[in-house]
Coordinates of C-alpha atoms and ligand atoms in Angstrom, one line a residue:
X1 CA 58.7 42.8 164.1
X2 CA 56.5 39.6 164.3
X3 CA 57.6 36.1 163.5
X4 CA 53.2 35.6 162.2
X5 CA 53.0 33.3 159.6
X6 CA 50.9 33.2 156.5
X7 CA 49.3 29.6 157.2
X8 CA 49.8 29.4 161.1
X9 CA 47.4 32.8 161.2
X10 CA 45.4 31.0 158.6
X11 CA 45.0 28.1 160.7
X12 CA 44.5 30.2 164.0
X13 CA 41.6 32.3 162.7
X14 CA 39.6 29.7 161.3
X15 CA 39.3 27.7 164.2
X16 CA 37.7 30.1 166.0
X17 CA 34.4 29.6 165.5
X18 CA 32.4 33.1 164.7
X19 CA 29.3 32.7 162.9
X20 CA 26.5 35.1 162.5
X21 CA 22.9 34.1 161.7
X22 CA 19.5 35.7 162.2
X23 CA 18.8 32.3 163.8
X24 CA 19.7 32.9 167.4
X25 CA 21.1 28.6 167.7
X26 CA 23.4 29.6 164.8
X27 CA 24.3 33.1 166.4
X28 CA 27.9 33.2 167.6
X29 CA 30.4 35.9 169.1
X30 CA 33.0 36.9 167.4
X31 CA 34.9 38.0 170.8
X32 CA 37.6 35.5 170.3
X33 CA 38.5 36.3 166.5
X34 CA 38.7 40.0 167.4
X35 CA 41.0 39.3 170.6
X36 CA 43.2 37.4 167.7
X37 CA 43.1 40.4 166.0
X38 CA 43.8 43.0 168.5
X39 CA 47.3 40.3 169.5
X40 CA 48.1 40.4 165.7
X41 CA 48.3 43.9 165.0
X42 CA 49.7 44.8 168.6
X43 CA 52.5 42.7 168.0
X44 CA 52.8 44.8 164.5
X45 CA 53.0 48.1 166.9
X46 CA 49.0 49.2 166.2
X47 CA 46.9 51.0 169.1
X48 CA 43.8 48.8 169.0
X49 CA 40.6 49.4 170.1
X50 CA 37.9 46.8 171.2
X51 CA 34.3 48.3 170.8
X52 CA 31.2 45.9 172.3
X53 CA 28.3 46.7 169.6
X54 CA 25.6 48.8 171.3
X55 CA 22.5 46.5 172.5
X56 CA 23.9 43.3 170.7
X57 CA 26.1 41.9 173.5
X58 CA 28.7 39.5 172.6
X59 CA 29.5 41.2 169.3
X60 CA 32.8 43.7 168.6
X61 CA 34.2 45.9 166.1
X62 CA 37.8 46.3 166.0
X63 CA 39.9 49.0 164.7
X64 CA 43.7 49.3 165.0
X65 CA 45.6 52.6 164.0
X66 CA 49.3 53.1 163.1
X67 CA 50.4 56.6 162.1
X68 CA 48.6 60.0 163.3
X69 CA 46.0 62.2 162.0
X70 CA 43.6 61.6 159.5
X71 CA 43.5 60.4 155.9
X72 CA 45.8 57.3 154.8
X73 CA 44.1 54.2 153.9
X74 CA 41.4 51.8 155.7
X75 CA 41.8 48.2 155.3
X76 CA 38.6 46.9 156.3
X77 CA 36.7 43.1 156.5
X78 CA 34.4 41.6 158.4
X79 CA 35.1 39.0 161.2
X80 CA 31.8 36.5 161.0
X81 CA 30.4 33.7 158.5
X82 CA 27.6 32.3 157.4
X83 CA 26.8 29.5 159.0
X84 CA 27.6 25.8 157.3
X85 CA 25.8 22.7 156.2
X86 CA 27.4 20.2 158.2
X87 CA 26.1 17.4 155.7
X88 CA 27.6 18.8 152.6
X89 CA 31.2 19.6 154.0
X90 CA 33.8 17.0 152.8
X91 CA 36.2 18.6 155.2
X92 CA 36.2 20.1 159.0
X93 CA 35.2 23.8 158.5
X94 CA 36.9 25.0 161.5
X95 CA 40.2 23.0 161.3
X96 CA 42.4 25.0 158.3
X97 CA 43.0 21.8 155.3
X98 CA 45.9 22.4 152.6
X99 CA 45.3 20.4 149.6
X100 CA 45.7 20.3 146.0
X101 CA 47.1 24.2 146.2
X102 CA 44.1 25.0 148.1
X103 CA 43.2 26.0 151.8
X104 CA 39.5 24.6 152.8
X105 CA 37.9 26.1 155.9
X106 CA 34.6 28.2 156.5
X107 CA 36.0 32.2 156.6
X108 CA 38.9 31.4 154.0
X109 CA 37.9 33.7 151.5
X110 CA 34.8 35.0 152.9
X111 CA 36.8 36.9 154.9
X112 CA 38.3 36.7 158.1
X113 CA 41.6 35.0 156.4
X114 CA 41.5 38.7 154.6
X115 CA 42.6 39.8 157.9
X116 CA 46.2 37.2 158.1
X117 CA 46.8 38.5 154.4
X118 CA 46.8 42.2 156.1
X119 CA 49.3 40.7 158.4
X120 CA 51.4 38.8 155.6
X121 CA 51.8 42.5 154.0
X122 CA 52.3 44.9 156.6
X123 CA 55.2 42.8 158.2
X124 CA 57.7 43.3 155.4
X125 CA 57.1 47.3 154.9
X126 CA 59.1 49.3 156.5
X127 CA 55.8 51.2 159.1
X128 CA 58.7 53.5 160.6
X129 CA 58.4 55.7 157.8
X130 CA 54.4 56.3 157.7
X131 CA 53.7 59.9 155.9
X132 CA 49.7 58.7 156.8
X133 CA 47.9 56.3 159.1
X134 CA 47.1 53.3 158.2
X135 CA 43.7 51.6 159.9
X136 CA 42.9 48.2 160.0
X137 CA 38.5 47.9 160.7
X138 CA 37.1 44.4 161.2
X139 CA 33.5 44.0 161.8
X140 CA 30.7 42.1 163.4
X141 CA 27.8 41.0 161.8
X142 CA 28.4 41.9 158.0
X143 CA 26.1 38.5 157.3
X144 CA 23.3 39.1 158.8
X145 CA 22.4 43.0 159.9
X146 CA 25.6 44.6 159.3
X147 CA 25.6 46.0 162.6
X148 CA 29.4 46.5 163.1
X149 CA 29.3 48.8 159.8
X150 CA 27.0 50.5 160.5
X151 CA 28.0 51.5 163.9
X152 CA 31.1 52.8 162.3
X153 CA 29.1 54.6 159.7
X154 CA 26.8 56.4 162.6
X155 CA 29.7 57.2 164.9
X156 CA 32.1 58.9 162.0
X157 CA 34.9 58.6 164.5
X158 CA 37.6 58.2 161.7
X159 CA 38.3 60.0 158.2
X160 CA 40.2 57.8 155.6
X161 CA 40.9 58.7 152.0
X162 CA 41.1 55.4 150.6
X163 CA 39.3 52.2 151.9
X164 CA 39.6 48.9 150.6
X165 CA 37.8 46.0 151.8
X166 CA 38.6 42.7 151.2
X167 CA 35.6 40.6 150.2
X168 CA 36.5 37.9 147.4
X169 CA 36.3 39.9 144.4
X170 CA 39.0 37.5 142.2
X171 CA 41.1 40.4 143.0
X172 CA 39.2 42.3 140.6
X173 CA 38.7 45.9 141.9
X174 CA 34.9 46.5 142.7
X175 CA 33.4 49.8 142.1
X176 CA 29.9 49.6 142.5
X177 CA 26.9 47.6 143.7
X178 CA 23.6 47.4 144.0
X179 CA 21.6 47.8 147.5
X180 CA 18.8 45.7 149.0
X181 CA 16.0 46.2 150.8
X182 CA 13.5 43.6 152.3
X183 CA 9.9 44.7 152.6
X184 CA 6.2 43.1 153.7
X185 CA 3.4 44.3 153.5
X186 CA 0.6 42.8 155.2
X187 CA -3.1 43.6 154.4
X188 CA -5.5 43.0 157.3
X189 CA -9.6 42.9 156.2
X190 CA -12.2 41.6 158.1
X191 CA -13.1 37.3 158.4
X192 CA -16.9 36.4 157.2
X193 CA -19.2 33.5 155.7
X194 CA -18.4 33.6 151.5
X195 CA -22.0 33.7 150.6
X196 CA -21.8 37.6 151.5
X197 CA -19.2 39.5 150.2
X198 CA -20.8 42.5 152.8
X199 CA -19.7 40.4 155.5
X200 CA -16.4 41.3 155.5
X201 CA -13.6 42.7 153.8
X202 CA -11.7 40.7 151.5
X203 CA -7.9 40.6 152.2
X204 CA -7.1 39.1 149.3
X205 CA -8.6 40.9 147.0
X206 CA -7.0 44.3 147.9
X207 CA -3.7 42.6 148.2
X208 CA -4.4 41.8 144.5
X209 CA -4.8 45.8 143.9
X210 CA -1.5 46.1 145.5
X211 CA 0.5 43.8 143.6
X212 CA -0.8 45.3 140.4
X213 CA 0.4 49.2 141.7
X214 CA 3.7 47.3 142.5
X215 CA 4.0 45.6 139.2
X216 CA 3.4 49.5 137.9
X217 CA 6.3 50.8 140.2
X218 CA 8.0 47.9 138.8
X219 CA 7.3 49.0 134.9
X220 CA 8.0 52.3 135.8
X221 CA 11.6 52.0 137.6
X222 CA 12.5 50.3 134.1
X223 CA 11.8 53.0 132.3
X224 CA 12.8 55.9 134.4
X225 CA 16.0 55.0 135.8
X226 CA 19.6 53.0 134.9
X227 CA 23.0 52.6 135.5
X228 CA 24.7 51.0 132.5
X229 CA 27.5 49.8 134.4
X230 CA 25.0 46.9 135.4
X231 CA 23.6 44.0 133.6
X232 CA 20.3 45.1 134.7
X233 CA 20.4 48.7 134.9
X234 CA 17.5 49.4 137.1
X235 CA 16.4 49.1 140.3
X236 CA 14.3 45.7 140.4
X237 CA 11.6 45.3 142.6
X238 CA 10.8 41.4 142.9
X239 CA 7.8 39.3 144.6
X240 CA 9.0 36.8 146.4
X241 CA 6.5 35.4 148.8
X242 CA 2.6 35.8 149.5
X243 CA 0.7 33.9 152.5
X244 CA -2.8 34.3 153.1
X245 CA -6.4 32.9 153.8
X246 CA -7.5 29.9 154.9
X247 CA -10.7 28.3 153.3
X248 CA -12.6 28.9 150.1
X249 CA -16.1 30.0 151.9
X250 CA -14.7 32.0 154.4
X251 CA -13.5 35.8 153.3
X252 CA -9.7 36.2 153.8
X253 CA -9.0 38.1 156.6
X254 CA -5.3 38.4 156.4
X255 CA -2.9 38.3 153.6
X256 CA 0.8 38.7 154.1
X257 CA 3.4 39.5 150.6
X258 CA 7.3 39.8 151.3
X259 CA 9.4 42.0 148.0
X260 CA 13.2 43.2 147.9
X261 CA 13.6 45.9 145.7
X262 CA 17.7 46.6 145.2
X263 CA 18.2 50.9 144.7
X264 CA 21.5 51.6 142.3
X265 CA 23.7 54.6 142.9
X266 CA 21.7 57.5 143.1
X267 CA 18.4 55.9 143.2
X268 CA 18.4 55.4 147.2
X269 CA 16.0 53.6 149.3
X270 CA 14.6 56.4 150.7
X271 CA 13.2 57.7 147.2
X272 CA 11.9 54.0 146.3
X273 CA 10.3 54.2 149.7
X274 CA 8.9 57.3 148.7
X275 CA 8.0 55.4 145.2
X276 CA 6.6 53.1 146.9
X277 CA 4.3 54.9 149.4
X278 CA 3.2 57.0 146.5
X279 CA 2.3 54.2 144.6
X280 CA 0.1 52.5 147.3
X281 CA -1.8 55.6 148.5
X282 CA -5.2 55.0 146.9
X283 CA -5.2 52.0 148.3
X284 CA -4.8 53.0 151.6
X285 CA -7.3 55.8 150.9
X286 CA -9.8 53.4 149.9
X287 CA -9.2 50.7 152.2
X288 CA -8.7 52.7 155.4
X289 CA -5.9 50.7 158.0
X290 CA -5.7 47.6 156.3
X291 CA -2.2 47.9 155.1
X292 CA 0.9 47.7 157.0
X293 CA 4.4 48.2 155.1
X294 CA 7.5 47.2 157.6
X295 CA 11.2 46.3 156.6
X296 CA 12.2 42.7 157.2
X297 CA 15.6 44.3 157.4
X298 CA 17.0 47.6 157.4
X299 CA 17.7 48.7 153.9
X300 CA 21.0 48.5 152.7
X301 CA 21.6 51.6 150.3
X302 CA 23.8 51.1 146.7
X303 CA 26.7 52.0 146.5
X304 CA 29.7 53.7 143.8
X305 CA 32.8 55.3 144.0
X306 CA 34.2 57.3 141.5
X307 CA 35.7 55.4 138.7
X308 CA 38.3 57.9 137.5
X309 CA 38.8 58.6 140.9
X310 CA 43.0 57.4 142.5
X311 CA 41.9 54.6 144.3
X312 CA 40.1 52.9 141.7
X313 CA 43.1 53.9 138.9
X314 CA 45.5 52.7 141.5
X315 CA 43.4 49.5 142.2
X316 CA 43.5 49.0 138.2
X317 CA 47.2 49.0 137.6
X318 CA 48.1 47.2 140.7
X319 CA 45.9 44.3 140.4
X320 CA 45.8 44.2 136.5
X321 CA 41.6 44.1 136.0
X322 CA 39.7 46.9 134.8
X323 CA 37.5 48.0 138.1
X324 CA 33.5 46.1 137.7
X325 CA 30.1 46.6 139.0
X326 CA 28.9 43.5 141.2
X327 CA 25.5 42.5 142.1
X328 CA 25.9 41.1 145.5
X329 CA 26.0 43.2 148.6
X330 CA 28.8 44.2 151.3
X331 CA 29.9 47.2 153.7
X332 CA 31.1 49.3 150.8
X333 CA 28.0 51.8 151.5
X334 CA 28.3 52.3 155.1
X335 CA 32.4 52.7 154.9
X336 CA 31.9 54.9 151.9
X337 CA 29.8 57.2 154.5
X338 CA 33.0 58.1 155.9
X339 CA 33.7 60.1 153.2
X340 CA 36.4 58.1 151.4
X341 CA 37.2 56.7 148.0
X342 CA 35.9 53.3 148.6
X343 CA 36.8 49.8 146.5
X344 CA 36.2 46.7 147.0
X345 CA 38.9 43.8 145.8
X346 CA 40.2 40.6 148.1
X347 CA 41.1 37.0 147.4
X348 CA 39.3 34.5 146.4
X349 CA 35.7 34.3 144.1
X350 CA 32.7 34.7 145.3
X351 CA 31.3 31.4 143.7
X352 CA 33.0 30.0 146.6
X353 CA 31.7 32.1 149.6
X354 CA 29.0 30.4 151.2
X355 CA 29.5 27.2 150.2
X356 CA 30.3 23.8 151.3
X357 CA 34.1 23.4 151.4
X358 CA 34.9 26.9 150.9
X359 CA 38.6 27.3 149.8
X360 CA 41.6 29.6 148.8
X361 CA 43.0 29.0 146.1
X362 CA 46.9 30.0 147.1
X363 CA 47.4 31.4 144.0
X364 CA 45.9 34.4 145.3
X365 CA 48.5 34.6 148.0
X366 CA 51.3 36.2 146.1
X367 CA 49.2 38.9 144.1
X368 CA 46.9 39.5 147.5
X369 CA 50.3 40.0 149.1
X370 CA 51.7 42.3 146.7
X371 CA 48.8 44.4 146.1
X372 CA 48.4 45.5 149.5
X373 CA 52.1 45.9 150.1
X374 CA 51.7 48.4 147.0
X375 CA 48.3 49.7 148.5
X376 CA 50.1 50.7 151.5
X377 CA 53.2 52.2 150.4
X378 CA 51.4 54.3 147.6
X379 CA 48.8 56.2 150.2
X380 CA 50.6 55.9 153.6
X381 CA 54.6 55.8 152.8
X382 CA 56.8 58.6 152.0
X383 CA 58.2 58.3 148.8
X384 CA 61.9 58.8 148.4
Ligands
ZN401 ZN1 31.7 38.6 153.1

């Protein structure tokens, strides 16, 4: 038995300081939040395991395990935040603040109080009598690479049924999202005086070629694919950026164009890759090693579970809201690689994640509480 509290773990975790950011004077560990962890759920009787991210130093994955075997249920989150505009917060985002029935602090709802909700719930249930495991998986890096994830994804070292992770979803069961993927593509010609179009090769002008074949792709992802459980069905493909040349009379040598393109369920980013290289293909047969397609990040793929499947039904009736597709990104795809039923339903809305003065409401705290008490004993208690 533990004598953790609700709002003293609250407190605890968000003063521990464990921003992620692709900018390396934001970038923080999150060693001290998973140590918190790993004292949490030892004092709850868990074997926990502390894993240092290959090649990223600094940053852990945690899982903790009570029961044997496999199956039972994952409760998963990750353990970094954004970083925060220190102009626009009212309040201290690293010292907990109750007020007007709410809790301010950066990591409240987006997510690592998740993990003192996990806490609140498992310490009233009754883990001597576990028919299945129950796992407990916090990540590193979910804001910025999704590195912990994914390691956990690649490695396959555990096999839930069930896995819920507890972004803010309004408690709303998620089923579904889209997946993103950054992409640039960066046409390099040849410099030369404007008064000679032979002098060089125009960068510009064959980057215009390729923004018509991607506003084709574009047309034709509309028509040929859709998932109606999304307000817009298909997979986009957006511009979103273009850099290039220099000077009217000189030829533009270099011309640089950063797209996302989200895939849906089904429609992975492998094939739009394979879309996309097929659409782009005269262009590189006409223009010989001018063009040069990288990621800006690794794709993340889509992501569904089935909607009739137990978890989901479960997550219906226990929370109250039909289960919804969303349109922002989390872990769901990699954990769903694990081969389990996969939702996605915490505390708090998303409006408030990643903003200034990011709060719980503490209405959530009841409901949160119950659903995972009800969560656990439906896929990892015996039933009497
Ligand atoms: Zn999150």
């Amino acid at each position: 038995m533990t004598s953790l509290k609700l709002l003293d773990m609250y407190r605890s975790i968000i003063a521990l300081p464990s921003i992620s950011s692709t900018e390396s004077s934001w970038d923080q560990s999150n060693e001290q939040v998973i140590r918190l962890l790993a004292d949490w759920f030892s004092q709850l009787g868990f074997a926990v395991e502390v894993t240092e991210l290959p090649d990223l130093p600094g940053k852990f994955n945690l899982l903790a395990t009570k029961g044997e075997g496999d199956g039972g249920l994952l409760l998963a989150g990750h353990t970094d935040t954004v970083p925060f505009d220190p102009g626009r917060w009212t309040k201290d985002p690293f010292k907990l603040t109750e007020e007007g029935n709410r809790l301010y602090g950066l990591g409240t709802i987006d997510m690592k109080g998740f993990f003192a909700f996990i806490v609140e719930a498992l310490k009233d249930l009754d883990l001597g009598k576990l028919t299945k495991p129950i796992r407990i998986l916090a990540t590193a890096d979910e804001e910025t690479t999704m590195a912990g994830a994914r390691a956990i994804a690649s490695a396959m070292s555990i096999k839930p049924d069930y896995a819920v992770i507890g972004e803010p979803t309004g408690l709303v069961p998620v089923m579904m999202h889209k997946g993103h993927m950054s992409e640039a593509i960066r046409i390099t010609g040849k410099s030369g005086h404007s008064s000679d179009p032979a002098n060089g090769i125009n960068a510009l002008e064959i980057m215009h070629q390729v923004m018509g074949r991607l506003l084709d792709l574009q047309r034709q992802l509309k028509e040929n694919y859709g998932n109606h459980h999304f307000k817009v069905p298909q997979p986009t493909l957006n511009l979103g950026h273009i850099n290039g040349g220099d000077s009217p009379n000189r030829i533009c040598a270099c011309c640089e164009l950063h797209f996302d393109m989200r895939p849906i369920p089904g429609v992975g980013p492998d094939e739009l890759l394979g879309l996309l290289h097929h659409a782009l293909e005269p262009i590189r047969e006409q223009y010989p090693k001018t063009l040069e397609l990288t990621h800006l990040h690794e794709p993340i793929p889509a992501y569904g579970t089935d909607p009739e499947g137990e978890l989901v039904q479960a997550a219906e009736a226990m929370s109250g809201h039909k289960a919804e597709a969303v349109n922002y990104c989390t872990e769901a795809p990699f954990i769903n690689q694990l081969g389990c039923q996969t939702i996605v339903l915490g505390p708090g809305h998303i409006a408030q994640a990643h903003q200034p003065d990011e709060y719980l409401d503490l209405s959530f705290v009841k409901p949160t509480v119950d659903v995972l008490q009800q969560l656990v004993s439906r896929f990892c208690i015996e039933k009497k």
